PDB file of C-alpha atoms in Angstrom:
ATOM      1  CA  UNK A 532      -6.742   9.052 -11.417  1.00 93.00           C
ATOM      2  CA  UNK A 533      -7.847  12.777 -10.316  1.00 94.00           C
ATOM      3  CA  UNK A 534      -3.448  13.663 -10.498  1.00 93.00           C
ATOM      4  CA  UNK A 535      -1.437  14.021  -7.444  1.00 91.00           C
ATOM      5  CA  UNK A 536      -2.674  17.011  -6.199  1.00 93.00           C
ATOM      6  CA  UNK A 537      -5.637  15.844  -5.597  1.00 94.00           C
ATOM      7  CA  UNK A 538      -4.096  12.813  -3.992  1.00 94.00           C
ATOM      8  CA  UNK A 539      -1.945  15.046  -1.658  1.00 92.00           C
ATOM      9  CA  UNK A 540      -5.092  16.431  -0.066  1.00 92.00           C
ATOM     10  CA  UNK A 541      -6.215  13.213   1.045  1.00 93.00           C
ATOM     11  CA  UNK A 542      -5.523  13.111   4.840  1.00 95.00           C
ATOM     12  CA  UNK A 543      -7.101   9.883   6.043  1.00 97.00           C
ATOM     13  CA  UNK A 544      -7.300   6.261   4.067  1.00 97.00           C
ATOM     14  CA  UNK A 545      -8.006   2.917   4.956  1.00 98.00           C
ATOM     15  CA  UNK A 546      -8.041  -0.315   3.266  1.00 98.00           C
ATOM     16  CA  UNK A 547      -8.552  -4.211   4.007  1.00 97.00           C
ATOM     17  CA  UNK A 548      -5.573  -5.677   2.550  1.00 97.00           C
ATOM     18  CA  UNK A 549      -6.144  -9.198   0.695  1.00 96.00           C
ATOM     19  CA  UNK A 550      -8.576 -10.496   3.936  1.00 94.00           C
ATOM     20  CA  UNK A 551      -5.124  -9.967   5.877  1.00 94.00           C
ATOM     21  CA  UNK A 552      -5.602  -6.933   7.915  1.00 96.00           C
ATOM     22  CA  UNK A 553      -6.743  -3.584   8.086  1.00 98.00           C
ATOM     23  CA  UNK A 554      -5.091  -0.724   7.473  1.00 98.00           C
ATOM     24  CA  UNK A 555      -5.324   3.295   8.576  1.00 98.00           C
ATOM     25  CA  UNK A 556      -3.043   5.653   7.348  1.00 98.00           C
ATOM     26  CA  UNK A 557      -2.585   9.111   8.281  1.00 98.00           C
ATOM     27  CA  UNK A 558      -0.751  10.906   5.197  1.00 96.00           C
ATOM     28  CA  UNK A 559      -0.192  14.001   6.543  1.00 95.00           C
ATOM     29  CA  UNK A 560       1.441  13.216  10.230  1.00 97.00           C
ATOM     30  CA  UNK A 561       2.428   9.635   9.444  1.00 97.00           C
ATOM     31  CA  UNK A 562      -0.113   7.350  12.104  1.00 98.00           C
ATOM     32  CA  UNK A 563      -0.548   4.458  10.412  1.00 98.00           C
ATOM     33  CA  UNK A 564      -2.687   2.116  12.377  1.00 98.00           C
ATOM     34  CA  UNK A 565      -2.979  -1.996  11.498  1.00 98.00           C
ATOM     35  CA  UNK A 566      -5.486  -4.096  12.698  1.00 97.00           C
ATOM     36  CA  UNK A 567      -4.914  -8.115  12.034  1.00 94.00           C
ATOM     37  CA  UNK A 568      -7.799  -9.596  10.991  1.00 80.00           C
ATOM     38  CA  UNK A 569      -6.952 -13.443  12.355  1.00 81.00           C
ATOM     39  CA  UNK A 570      -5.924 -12.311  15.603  1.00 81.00           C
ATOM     40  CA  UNK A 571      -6.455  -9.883  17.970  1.00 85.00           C
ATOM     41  CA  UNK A 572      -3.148  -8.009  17.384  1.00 93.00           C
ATOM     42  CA  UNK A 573      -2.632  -4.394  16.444  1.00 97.00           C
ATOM     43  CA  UNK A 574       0.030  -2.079  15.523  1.00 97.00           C
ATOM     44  CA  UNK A 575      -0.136   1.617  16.042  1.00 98.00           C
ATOM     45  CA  UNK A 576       3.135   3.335  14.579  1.00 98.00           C
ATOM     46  CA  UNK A 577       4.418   6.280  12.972  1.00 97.00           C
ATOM     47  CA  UNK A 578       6.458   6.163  10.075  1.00 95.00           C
ATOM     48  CA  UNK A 579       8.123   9.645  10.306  1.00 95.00           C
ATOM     49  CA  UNK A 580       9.324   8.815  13.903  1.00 95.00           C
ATOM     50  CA  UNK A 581       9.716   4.916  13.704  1.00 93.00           C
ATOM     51  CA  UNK A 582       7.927   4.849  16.870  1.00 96.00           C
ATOM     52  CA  UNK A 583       4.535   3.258  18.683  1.00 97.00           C
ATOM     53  CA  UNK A 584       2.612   0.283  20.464  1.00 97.00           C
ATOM     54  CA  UNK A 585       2.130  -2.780  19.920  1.00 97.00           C
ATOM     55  CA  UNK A 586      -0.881  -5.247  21.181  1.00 96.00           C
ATOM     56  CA  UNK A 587      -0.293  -8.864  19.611  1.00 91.00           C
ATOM     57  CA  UNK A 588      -2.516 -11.325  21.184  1.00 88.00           C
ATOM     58  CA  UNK A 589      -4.068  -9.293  23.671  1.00 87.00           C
ATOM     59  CA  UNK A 590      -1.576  -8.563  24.958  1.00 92.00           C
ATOM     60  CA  UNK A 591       1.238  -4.971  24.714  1.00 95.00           C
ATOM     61  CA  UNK A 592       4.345  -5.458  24.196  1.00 94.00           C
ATOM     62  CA  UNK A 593       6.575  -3.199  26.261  1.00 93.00           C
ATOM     63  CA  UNK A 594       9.938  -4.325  26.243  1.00 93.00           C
ATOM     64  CA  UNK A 595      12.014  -2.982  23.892  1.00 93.00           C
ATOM     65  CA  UNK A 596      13.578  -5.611  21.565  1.00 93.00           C
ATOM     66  CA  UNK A 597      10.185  -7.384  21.151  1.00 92.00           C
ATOM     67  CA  UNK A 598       8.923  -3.882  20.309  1.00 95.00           C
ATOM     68  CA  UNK A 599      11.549  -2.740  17.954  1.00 94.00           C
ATOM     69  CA  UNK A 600      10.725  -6.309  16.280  1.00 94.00           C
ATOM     70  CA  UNK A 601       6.714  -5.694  16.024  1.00 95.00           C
ATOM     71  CA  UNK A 602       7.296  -1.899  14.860  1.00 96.00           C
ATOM     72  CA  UNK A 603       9.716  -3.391  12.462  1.00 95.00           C
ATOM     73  CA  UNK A 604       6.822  -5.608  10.703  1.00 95.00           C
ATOM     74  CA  UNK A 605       4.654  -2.883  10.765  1.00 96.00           C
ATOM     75  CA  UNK A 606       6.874  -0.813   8.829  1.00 95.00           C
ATOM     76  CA  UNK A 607       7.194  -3.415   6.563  1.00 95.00           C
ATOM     77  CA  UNK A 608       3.646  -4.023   6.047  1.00 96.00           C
ATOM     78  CA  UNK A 609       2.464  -0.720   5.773  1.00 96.00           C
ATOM     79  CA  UNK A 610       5.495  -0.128   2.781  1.00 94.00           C
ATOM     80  CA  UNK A 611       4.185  -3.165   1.239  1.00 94.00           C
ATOM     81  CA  UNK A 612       0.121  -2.650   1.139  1.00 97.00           C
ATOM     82  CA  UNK A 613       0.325   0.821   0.527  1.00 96.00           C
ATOM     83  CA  UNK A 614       2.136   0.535  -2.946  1.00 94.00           C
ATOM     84  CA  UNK A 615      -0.269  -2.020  -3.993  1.00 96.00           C
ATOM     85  CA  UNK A 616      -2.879   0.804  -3.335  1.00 98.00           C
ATOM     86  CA  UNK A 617      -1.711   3.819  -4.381  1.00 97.00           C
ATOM     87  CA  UNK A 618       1.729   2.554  -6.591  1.00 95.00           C
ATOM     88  CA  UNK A 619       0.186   4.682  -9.462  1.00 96.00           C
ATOM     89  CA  UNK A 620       0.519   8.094  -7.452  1.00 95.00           C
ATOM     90  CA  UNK A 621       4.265   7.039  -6.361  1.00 91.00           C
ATOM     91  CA  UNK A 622       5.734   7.014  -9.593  1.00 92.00           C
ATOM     92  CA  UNK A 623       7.745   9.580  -9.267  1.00 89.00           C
ATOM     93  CA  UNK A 624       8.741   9.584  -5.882  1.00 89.00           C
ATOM     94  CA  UNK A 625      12.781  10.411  -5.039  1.00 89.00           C
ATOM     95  CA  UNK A 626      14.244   7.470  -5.803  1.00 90.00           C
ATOM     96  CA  UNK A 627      12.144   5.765  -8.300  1.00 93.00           C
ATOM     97  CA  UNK A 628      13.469   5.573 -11.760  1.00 93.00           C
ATOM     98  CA  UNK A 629      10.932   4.916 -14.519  1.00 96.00           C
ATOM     99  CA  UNK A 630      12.187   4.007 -18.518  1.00 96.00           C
ATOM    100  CA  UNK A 631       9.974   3.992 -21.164  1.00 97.00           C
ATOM    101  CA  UNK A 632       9.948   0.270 -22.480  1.00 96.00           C
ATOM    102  CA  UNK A 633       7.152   0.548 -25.613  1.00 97.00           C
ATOM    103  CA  UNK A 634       3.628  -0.402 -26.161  1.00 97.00           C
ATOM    104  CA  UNK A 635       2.939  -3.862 -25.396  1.00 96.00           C
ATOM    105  CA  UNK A 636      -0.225  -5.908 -24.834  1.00 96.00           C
ATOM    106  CA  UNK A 637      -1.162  -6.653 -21.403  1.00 95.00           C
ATOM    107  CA  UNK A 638      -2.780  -9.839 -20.670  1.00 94.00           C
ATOM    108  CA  UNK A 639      -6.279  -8.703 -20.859  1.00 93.00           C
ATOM    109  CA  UNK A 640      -4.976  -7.749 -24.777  1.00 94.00           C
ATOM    110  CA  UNK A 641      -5.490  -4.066 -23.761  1.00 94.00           C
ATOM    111  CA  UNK A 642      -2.976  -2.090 -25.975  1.00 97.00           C
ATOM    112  CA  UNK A 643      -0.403  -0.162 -23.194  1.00 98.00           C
ATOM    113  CA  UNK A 644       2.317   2.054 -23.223  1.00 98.00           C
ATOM    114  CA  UNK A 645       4.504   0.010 -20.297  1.00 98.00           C
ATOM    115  CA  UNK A 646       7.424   2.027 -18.000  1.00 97.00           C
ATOM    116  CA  UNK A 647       9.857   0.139 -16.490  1.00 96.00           C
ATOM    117  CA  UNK A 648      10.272   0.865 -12.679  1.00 95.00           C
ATOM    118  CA  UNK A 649      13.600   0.177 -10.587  1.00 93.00           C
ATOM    119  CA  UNK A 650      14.480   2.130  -7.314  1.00 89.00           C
ATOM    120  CA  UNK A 651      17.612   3.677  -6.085  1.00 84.00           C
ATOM    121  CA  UNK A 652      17.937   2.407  -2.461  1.00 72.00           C
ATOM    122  CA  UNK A 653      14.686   3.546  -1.130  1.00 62.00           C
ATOM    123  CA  UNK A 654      11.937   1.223  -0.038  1.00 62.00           C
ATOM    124  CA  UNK A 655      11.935  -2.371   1.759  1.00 63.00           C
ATOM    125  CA  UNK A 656      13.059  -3.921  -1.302  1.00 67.00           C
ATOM    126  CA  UNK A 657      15.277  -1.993  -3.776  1.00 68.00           C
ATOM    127  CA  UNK A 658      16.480  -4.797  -6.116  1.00 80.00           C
ATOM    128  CA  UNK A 659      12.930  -5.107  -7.122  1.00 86.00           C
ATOM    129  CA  UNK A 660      11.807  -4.108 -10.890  1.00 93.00           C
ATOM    130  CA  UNK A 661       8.006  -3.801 -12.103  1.00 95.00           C
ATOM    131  CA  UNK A 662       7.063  -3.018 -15.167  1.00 97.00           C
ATOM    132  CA  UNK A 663       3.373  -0.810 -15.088  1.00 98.00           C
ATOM    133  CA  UNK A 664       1.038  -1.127 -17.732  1.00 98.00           C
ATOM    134  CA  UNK A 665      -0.582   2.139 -18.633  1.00 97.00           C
ATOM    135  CA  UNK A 666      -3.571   1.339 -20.703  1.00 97.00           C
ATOM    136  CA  UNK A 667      -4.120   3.596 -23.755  1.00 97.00           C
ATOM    137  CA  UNK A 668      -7.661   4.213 -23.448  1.00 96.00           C
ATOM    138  CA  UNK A 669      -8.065   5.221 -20.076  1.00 96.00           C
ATOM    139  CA  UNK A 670      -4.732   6.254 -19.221  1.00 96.00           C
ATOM    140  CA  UNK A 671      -4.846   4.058 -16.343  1.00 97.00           C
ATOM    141  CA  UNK A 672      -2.578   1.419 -14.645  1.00 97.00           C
ATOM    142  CA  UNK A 673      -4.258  -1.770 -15.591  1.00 97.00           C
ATOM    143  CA  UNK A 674      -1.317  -4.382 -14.673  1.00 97.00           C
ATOM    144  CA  UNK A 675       1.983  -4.660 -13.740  1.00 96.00           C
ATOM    145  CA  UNK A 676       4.388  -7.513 -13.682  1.00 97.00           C
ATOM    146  CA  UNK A 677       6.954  -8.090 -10.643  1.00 95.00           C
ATOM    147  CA  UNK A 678      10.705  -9.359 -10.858  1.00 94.00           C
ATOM    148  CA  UNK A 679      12.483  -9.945  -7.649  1.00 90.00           C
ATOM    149  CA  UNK A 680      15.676  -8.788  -9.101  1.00 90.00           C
ATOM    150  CA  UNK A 681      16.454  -5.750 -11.964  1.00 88.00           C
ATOM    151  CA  UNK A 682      18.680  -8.549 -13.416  1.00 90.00           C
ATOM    152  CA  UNK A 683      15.962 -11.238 -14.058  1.00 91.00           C
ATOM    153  CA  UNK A 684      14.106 -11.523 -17.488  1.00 91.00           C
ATOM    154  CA  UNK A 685      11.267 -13.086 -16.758  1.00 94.00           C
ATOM    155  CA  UNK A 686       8.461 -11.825 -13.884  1.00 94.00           C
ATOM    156  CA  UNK A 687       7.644 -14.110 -10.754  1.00 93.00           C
ATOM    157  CA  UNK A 688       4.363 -12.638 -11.541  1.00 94.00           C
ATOM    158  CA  UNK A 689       1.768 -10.221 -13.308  1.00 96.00           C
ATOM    159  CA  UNK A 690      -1.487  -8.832 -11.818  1.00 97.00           C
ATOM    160  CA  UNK A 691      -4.014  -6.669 -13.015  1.00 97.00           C
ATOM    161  CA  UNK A 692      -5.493  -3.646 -11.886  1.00 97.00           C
ATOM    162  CA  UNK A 693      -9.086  -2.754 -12.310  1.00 96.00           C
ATOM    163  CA  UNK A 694     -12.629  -2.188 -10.825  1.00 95.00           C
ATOM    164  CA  UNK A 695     -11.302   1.999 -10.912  1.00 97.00           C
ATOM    165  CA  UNK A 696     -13.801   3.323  -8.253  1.00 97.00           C
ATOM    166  CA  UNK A 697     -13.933   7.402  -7.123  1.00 97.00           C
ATOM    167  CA  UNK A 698     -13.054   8.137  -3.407  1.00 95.00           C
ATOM    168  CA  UNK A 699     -13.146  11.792  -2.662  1.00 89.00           C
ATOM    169  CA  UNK A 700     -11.468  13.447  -5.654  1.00 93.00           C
ATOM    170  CA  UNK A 701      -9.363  10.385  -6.517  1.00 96.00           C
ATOM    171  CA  UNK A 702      -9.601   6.927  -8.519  1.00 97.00           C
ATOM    172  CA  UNK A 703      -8.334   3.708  -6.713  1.00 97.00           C
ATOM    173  CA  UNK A 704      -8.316   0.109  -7.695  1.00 97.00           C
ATOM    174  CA  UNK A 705      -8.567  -2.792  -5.314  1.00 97.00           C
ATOM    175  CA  UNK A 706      -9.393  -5.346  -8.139  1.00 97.00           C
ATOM    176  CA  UNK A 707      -5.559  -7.442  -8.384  1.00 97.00           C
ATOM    177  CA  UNK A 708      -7.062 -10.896 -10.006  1.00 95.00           C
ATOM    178  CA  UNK A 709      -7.263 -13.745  -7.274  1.00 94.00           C
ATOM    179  CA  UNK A 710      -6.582 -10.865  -4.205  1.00 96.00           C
ATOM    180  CA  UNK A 711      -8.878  -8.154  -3.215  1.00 97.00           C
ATOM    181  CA  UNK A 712      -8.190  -4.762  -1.748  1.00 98.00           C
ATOM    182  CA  UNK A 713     -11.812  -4.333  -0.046  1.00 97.00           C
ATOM    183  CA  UNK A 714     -12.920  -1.656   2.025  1.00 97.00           C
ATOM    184  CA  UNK A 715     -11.398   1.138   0.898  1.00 97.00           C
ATOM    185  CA  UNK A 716     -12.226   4.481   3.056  1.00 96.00           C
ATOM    186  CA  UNK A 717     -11.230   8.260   2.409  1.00 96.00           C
ATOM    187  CA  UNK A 718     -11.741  10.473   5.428  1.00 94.00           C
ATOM    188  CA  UNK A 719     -10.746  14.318   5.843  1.00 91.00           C
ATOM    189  CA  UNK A 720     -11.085  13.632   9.514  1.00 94.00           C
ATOM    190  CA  UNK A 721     -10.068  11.155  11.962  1.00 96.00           C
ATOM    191  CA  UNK A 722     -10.139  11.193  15.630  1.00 96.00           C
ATOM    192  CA  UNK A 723      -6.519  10.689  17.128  1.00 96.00           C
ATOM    193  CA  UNK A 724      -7.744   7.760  19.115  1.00 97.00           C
ATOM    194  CA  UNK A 725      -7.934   6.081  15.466  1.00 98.00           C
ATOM    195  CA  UNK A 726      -3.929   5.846  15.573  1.00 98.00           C
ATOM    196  CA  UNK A 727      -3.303   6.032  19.825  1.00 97.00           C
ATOM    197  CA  UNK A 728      -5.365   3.617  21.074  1.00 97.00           C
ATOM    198  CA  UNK A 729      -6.237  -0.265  20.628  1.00 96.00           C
ATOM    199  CA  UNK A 730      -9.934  -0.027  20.241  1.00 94.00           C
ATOM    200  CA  UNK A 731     -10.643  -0.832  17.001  1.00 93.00           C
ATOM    201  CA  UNK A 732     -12.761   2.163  15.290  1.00 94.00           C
ATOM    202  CA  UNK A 733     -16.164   1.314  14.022  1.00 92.00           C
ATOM    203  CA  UNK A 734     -15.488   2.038   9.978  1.00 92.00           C
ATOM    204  CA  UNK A 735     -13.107  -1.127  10.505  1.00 90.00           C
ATOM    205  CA  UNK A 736     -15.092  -4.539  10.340  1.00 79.00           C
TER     206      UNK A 736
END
């Protein structure tokens, strides 16, 4: 996928997230902007300092709990669509504990070599397991299957991964079956309006 390295000098992405909303991600200070695409609602927040704006329906929200609430979601979100971007480069982030499972089929009948993923309380959601497909041909992650729990058998669900495309010095895959990571943006620059004010930028339709 172009290995992490490559990855950590990305300073700017962006991605439309299943037709949901929009997101802008600063890697390096943490801005990680969200623009709803139903509504006109936007989050602007910062994941290193857990703190920013809010604008849901027009209109910002200033007082506290409400904020705290919004930021909250954001948060949430931006854990949540991120990892179904970039889960491949996160592997082995602190926390993350990956076990070899074997070479299994996935259910394209692609021949994989398939790690097991669990998490020691880090993320959103750390009871949840995955296992990731890597396929042997291209040594890329072409599914993975979800469990809710590390103690169930059986996943809720499995999704693929494909349609591999280059952005900067990195492969990305927004291809996941019935849903569709669209859109996706790699930028060295960004002004810092991008992540401070409501505007929406013109890169996001």
């Amino acid at each position: 996928m172009g290995g992490q390295k490559a990855f950590d000098e990305i300073n700017n992405i962006s991605w439309n997230f299943f037709n949901a909303r929009t997101l802008t991600w600063n890697k390096n200070t943490g801005d990680v902007r969200i623009d709803h695409r139903k509504e006109n609602t936007v989050f602007l927040y910062n994941t290193e300092t857990k703190t920013g704006r809010v604008l849901k329906n027009g209109v910002e929200y200033t007082q506290q709990d409400s904020l705290d609430k919004y930021l909250n979601q954001a948060y949430e979100q931006w854990v949540n669509d991120s990892y179904w971007l970039v889960m491949p480069f996160k592997l082995d982030d602190p926390g993350v504990t990956l076990t070899y499972v074997g070479k299994m089929k996935s259910e394209s009948g692609a021949n994989c070599d398939v790690l097991q993923m669990t998490f020691n309380e880090v993320g959103v959601t750390p009871q949840n397991k995955y296992l990731v497909y890597i396929d042997e041909k291209t040594s890329l992650v072409s599914q993975w299957d979800y469990f809710p729990s590390t103690s169930d058998a059986q996943p809720r669900f499995s999704t693929p991964w494909l349609d591999y495309k280059t952005y900067g010095n990195v492969k990305l895959s927004g291809d996941r079956g019935n849903n569709k990571i669209t859109d996706i943006h790699v930028f060295k620059y960004l002004k810092t309006s991008v992540y401070t004010e409501f505007k929406r930028p013109s890169f996001i339709k």
